[in-house]
Tab-separated table of C-alpha atoms and ligand atoms in Angstrom:
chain	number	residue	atom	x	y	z
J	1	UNK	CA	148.761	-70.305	101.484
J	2	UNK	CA	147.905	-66.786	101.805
J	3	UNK	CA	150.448	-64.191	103.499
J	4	UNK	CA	153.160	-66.378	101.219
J	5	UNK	CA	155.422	-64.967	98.599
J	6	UNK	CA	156.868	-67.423	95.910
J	7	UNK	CA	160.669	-67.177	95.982
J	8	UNK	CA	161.689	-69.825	92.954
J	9	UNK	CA	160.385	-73.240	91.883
J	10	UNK	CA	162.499	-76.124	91.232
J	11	UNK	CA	160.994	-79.254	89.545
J	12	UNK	CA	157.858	-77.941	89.457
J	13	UNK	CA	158.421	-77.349	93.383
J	14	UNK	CA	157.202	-74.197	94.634
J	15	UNK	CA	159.336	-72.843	97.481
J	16	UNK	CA	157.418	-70.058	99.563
J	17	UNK	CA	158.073	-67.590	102.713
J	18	UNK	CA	155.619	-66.519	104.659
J	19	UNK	CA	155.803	-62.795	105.478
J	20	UNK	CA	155.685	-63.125	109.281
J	21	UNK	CA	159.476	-64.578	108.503
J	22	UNK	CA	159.922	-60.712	108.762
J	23	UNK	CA	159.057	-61.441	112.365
J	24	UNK	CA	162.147	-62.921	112.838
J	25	UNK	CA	164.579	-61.055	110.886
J	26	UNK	CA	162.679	-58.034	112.884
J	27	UNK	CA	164.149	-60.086	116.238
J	28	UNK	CA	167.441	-60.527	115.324
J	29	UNK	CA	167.744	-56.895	114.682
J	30	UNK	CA	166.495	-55.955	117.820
J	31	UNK	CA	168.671	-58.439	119.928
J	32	UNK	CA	171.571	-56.908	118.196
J	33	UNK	CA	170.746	-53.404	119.035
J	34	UNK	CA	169.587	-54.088	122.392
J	35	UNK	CA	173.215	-55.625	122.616
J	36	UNK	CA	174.876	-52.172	121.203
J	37	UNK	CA	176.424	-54.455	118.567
J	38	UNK	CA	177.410	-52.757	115.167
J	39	UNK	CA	176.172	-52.640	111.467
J	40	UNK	CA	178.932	-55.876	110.412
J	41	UNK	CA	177.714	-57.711	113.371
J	42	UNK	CA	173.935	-57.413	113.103
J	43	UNK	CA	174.431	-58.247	108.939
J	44	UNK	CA	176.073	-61.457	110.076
J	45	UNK	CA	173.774	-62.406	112.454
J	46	UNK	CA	170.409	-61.514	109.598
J	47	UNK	CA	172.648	-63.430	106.778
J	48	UNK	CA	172.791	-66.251	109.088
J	49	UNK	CA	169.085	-66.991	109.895
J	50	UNK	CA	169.048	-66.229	106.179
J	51	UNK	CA	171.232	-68.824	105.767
J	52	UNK	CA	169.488	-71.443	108.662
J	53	UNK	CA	166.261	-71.156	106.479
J	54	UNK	CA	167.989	-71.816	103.235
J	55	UNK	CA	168.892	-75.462	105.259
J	56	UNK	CA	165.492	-75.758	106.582
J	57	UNK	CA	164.331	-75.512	102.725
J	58	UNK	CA	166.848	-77.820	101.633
J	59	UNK	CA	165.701	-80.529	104.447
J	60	UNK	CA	162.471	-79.981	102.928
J	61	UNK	CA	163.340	-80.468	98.996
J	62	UNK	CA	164.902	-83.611	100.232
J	63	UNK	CA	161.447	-85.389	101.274
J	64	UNK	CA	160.129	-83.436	98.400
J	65	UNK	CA	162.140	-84.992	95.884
J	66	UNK	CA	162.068	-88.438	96.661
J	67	UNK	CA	158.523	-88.047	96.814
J	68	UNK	CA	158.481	-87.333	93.170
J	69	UNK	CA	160.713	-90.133	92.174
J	70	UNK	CA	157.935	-91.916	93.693
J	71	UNK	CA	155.259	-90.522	91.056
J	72	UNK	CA	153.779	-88.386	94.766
J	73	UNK	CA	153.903	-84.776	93.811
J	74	UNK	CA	154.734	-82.101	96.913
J	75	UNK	CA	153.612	-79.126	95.565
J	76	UNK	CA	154.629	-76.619	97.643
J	77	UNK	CA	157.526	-76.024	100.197
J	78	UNK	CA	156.620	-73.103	102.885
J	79	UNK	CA	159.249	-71.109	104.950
J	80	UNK	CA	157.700	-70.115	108.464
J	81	UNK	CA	159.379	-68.394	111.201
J	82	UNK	CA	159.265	-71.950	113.309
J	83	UNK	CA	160.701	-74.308	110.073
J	84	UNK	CA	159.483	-75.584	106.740
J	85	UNK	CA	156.117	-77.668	105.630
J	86	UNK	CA	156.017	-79.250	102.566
J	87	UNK	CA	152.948	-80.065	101.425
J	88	UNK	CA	153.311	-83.395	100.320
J	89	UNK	CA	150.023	-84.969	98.469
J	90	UNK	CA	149.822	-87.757	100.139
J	91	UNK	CA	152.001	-90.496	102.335
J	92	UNK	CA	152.628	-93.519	99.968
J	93	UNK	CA	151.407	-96.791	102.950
J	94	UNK	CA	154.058	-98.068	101.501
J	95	UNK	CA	157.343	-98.472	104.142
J	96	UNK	CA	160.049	-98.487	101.555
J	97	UNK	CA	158.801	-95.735	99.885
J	98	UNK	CA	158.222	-94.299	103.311
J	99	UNK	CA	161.210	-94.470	105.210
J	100	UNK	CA	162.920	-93.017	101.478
J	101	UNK	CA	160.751	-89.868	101.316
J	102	UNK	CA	161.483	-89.686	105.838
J	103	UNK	CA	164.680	-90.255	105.955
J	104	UNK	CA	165.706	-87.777	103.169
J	105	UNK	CA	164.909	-84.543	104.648
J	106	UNK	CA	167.470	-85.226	107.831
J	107	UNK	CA	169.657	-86.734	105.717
J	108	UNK	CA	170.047	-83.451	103.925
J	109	UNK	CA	170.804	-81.618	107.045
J	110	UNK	CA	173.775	-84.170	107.921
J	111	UNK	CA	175.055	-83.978	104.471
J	112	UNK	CA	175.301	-79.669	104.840
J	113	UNK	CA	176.912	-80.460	108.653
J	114	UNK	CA	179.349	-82.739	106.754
J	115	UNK	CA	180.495	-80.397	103.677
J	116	UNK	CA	180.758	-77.436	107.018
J	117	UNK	CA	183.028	-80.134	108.713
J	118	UNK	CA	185.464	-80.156	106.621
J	119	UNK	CA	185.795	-75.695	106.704
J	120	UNK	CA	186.196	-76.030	110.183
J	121	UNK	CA	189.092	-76.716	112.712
J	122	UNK	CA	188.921	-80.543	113.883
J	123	UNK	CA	188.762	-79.406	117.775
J	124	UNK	CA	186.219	-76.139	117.362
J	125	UNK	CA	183.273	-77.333	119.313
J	126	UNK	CA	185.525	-77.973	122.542
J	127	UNK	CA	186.184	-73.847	122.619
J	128	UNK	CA	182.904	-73.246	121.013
J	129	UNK	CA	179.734	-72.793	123.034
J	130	UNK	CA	176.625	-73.849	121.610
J	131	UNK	CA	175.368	-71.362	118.670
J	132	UNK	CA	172.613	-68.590	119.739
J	133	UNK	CA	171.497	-67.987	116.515
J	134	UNK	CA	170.596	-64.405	116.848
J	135	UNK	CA	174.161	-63.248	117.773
J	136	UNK	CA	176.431	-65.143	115.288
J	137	UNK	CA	179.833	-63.745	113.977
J	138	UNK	CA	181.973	-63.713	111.072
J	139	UNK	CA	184.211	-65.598	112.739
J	140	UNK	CA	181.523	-68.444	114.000
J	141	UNK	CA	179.363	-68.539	111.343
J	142	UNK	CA	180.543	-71.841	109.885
J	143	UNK	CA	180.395	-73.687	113.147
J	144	UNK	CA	177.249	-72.227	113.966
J	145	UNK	CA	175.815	-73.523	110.494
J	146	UNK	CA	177.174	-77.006	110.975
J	147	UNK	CA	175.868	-77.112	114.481
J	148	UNK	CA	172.119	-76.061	113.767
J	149	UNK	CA	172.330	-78.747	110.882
J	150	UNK	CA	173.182	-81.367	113.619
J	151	UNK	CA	170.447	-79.938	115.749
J	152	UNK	CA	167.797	-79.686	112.804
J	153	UNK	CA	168.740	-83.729	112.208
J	154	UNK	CA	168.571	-84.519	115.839
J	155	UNK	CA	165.374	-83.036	116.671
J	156	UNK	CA	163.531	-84.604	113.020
J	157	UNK	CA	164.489	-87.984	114.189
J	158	UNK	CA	163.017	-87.144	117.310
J	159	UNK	CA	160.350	-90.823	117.358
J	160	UNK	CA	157.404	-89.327	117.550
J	161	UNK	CA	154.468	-87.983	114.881
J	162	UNK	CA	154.973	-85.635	112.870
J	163	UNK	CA	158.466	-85.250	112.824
J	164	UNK	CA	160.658	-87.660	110.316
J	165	UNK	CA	161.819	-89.643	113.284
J	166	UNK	CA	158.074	-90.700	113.706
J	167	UNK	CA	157.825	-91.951	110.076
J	168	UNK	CA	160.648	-93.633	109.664
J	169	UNK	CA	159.969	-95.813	112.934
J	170	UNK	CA	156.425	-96.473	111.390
J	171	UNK	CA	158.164	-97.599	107.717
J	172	UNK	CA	160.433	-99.605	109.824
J	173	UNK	CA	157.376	-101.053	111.858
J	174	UNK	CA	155.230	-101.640	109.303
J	175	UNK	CA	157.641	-103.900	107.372
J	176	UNK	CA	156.705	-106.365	110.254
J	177	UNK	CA	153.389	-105.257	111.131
J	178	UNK	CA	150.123	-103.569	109.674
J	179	UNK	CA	150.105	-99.842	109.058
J	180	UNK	CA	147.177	-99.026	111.582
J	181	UNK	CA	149.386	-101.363	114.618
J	182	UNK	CA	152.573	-99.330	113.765
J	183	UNK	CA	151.189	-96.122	113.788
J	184	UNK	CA	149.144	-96.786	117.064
J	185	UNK	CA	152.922	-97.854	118.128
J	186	UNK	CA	154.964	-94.961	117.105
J	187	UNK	CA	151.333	-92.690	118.783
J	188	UNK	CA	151.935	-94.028	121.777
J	189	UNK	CA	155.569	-93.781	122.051
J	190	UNK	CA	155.413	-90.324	120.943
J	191	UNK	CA	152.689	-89.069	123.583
J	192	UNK	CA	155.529	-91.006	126.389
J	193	UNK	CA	158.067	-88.721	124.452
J	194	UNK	CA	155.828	-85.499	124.646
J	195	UNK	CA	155.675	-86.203	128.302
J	196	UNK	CA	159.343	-86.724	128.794
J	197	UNK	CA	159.979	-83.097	127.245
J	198	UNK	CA	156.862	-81.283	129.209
J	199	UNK	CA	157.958	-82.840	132.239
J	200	UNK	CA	161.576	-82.008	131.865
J	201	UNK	CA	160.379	-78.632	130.224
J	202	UNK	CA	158.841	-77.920	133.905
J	203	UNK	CA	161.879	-79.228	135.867
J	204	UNK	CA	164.200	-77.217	133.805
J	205	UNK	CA	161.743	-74.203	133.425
J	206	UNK	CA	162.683	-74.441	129.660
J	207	UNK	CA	160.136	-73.066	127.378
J	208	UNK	CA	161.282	-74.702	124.476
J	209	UNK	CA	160.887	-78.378	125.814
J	210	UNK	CA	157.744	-77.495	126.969
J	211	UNK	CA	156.283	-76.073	123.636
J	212	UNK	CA	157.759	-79.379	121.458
J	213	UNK	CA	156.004	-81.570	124.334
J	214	UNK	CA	152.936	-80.254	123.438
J	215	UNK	CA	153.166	-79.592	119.975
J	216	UNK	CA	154.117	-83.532	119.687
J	217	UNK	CA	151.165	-84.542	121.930
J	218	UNK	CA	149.075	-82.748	120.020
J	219	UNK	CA	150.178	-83.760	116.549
J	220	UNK	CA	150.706	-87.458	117.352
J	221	UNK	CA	146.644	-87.955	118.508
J	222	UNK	CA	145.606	-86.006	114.986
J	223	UNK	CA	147.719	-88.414	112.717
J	224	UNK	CA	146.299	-91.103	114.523
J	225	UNK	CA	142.801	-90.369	114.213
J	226	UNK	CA	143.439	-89.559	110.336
J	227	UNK	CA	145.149	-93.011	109.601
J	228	UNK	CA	142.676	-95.115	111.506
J	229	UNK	CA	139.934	-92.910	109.141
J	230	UNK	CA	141.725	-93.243	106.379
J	231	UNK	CA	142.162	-97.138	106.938
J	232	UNK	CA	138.403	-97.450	107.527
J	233	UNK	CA	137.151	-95.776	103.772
J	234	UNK	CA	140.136	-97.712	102.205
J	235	UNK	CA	138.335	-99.480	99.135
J	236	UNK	CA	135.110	-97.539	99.735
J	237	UNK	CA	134.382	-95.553	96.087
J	238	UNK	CA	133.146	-91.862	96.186
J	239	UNK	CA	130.453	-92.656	94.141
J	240	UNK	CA	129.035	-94.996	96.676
J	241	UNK	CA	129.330	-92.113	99.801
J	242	UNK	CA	128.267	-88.968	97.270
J	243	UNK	CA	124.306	-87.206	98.375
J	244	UNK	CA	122.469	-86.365	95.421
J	245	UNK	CA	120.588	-83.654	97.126
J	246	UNK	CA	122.325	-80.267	96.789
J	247	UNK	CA	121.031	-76.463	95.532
J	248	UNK	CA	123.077	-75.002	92.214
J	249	UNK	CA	123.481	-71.766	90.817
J	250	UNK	CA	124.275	-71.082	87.257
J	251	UNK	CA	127.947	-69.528	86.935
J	252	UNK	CA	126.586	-66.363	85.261
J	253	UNK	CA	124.086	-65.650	88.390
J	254	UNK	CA	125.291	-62.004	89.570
J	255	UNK	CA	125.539	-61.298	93.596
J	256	UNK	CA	122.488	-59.526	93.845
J	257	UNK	CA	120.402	-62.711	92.144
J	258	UNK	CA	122.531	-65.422	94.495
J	259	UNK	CA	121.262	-62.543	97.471
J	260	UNK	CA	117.426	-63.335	96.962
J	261	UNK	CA	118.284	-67.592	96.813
J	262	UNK	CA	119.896	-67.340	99.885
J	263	UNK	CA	116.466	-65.512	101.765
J	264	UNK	CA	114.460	-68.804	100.573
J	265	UNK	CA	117.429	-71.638	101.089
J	266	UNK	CA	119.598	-72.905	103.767
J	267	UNK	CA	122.183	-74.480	101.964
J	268	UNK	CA	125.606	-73.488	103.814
J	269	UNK	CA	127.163	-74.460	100.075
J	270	UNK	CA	125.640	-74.760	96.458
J	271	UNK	CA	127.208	-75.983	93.105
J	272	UNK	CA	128.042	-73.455	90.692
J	273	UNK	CA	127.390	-75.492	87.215
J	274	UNK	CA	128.281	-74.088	83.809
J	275	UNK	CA	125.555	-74.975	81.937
J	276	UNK	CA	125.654	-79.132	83.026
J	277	UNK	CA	129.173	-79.021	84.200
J	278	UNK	CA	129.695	-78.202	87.842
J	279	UNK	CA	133.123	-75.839	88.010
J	280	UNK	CA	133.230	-76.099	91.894
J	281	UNK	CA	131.503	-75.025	94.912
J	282	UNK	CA	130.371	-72.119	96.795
J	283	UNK	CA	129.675	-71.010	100.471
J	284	UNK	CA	126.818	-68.943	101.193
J	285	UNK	CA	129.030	-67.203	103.647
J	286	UNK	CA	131.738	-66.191	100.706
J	287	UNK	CA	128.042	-64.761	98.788
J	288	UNK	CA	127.105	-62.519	101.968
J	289	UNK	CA	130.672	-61.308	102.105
J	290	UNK	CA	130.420	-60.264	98.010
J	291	UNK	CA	127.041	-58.959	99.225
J	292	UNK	CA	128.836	-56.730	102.177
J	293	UNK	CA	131.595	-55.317	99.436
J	294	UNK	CA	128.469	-54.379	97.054
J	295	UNK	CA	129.762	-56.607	94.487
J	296	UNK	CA	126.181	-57.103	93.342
J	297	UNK	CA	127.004	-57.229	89.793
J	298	UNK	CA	129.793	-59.755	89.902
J	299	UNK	CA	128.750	-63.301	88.343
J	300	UNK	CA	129.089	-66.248	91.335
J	301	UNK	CA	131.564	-68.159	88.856
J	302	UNK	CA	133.776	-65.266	89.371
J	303	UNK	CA	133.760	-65.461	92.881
J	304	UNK	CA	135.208	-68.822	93.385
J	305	UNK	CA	138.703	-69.782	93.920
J	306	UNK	CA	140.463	-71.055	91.239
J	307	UNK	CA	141.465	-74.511	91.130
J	308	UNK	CA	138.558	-76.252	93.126
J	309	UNK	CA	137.494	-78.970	90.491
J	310	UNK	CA	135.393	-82.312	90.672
J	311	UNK	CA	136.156	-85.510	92.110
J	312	UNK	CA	136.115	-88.745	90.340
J	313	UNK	CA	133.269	-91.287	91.385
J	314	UNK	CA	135.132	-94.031	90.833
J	315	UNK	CA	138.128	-93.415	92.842
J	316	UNK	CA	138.519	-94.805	96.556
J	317	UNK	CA	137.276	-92.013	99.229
J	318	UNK	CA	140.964	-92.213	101.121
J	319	UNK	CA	142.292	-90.713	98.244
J	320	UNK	CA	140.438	-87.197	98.768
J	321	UNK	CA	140.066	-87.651	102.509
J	322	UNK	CA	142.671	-84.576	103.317
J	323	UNK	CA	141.329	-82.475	100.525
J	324	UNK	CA	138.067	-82.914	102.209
J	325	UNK	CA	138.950	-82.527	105.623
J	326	UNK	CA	140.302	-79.391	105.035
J	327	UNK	CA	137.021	-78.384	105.391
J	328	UNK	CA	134.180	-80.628	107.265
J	329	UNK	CA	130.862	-78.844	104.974
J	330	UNK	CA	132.555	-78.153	101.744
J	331	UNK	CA	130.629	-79.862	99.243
J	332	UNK	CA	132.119	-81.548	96.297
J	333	UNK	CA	130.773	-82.302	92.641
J	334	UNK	CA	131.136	-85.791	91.738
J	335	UNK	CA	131.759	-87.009	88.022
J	336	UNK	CA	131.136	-90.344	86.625
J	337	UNK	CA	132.221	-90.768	82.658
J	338	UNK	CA	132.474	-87.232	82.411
J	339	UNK	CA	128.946	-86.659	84.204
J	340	UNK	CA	128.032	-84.843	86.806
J	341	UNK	CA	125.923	-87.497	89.177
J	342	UNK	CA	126.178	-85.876	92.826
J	343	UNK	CA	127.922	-84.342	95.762
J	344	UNK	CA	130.126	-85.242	98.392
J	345	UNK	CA	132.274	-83.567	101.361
J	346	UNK	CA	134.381	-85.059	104.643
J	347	UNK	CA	131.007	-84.972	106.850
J	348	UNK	CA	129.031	-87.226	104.537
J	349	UNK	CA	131.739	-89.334	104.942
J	350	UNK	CA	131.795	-89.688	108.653
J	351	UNK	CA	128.134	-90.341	108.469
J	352	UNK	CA	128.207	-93.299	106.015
J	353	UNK	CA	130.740	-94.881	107.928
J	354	UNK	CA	128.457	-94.359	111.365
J	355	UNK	CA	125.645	-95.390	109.360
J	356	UNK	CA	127.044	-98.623	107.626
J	357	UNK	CA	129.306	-99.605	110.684
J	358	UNK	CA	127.140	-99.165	113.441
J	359	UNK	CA	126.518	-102.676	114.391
J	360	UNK	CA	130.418	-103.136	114.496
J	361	UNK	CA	133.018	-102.153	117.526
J	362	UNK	CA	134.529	-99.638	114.783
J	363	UNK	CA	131.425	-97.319	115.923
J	364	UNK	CA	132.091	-96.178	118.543
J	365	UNK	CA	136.306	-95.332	117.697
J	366	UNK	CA	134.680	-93.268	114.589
J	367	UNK	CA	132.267	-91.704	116.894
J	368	UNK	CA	135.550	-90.839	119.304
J	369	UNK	CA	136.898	-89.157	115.387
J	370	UNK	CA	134.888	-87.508	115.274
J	371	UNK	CA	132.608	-84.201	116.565
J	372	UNK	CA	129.297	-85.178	114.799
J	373	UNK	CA	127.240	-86.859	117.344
D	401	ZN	ZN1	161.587	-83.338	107.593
């Protein structure tokens, strides 16, 4: 993710901040000063969200690691100023494996509260107001710490898509019921939820309800639309969906050579091959920028991002379904047997499934996923 800095890697877990996380810090010190408080005071109050985000990264190792007992591999772990995101490859469909992987990153936070309950004085919380984490003390910091561990565990279990509590209550669903019915289930109930908090956000004019009401109503109709999509190119192979019309360029073509294909051709992306092998893709749009930063004599194989490889024909399309919809045009090189027989990206996708389903009721719900027609 750009704007991140790498802070350590555990397990071949990369843990990342992003630098607006200065943001914050940048907030608590104002607070602070605004509030005439001292030097001790306002390094309390920075080593605590220091300390908050240290939590949040913990919660997020927890899903992480399961996950890789479970052969799925979460790459990267990122710190932003509103919580954490690991980027977990893919969701197993499988409930037990589910609800293990959901379960564990709230689980964390409980443990932390617990190992905090037993610094603090049995009867604290009926003295101690709820924390405000920009103004903690020495003398609260503890309490504080437990208490936005509780909170962090409370709101994740929250039932509703895409925090934990809206996995877990699909695993637990779908150990009765198919994985499309539960999520539709756990949708629904989350866009009531959403409502509860916007409505309750306006009644209490509090911002914060309002902003989770429709962050959740947002985020629970995109994971629906991606699992019915997924479920509908389950046992569909790539090599069946992949185009075998595309425009290449050779690796070693410099800027200035690319500049003169792209006045004759309207290809918004071409394969850059290496001799037969295709090393990844390119956008015309990444070319004219090159072109803007007179990098005429750089080669086009030096110009693409590291790390963007082929896809495998024979592997089911739901497999590479985020990858591609990262990015609706970005065209793919497909390999069969170690050859390169054609393209592929998210859009041709959609279109096969219009094309090949259009005498069925599924049409028109993959017409509704879609923007294409
Ligand atoms: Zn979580």
């Amino acid at each position: 993710m750009a704007g991140a800095f790498k802070l350590i890697s555990i397990k071949g877990i990369r843990l990342f901040v992003h630098w607006t996380f200065l943001f914050l810090v940048g907030w608590v010190v104002l607070v602070n000063a605004r509030l005439g408080n001292n030097i001790e005071q306002l390094a309390w109050s920075v080593l605590f969200i220091v300390a908050v985000f240290a939590c949040v990264a913990l919660h997020e190792f927890g899903h992480a690691l399961v996950a890789s007992r479970f052969g799925i591999q979460a790459k990267n772990i990122i710190l932003l100023p509103i919580g954490g995101i690991a980027s977990i490859e893919k969701f197993p469909g499988n409930p037990k494996q589910e609800l293990a992987i959901s379960i564990a990153g709230p689980m964390v936070n409980f443990a932390i509260a617990g190992i905090l309950a037993l610094f603090l004085h049995p009867f604290m919380f009926l003295w101690e107001t709820p924390p405000d984490v920009s103004i903690t003390h020495g003398h609260d910091f503890l309490y504080n710490l437990y208490a936005v561990n509780i909170g962090l565990a409370a709101f994740n279990l929250i039932p509703a898509f895409p925090l934990d509590g809206g996995r877990i209550l699909r695993a637990l669903l779908g150990f009765k019921l198919n994985y499309i019915r539960a999520t539709t289930i756990v949708a629904t109930l989350g866009k009531i939820i959403a409502g509860l908090f916007i409505v309750a956000g306006l009644v209490f004019f509090n911002l914060v309800l309002l902003v989770i009401g429709i962050f959740i109503i947002f985020s629970a109709s995109a994971e629906e639309h991606y699992l019915r999509l997924k479920a509908l190119v389950q046992g569909i192979k790539i090599k069946d969906i992949q185009m075998y019309d595309y425009n290449s360029l050779e690796s070693k073509t410099t800027v200035k050579e690319a500049a003169s294909v792209l006045m004759n051709n309207h290809s918004k992306y071409f394969i850059v091959m290496d001799g037969p092998h295709p090393i990844g893709s390119i956008n015309r749009i990444e070319i004219i920028k090159a072109i803007a930063e007179m990098k005429y004599e750089i080669a086009v194989g030096d110009l693409l991002r590291k790390g963007l490889s082929y896809l495998d024909g024979e592997k089911e399309a739901d497999t590479v379904l985020e990858k591609l919809a990262a990015s609706d045009e970005r065209l793919y090189p497909v390999m069969e047997n170690g050859l390169f027989t054609g393209v592929i990206n998210f859009n041709q996708i959609i279109e096969y499934l219009l094309i090949h389903k259009a005498e069925t009721k599924e049409y028109g719900r993959i017409k509704s996923l879609t923007g294409l027609l």
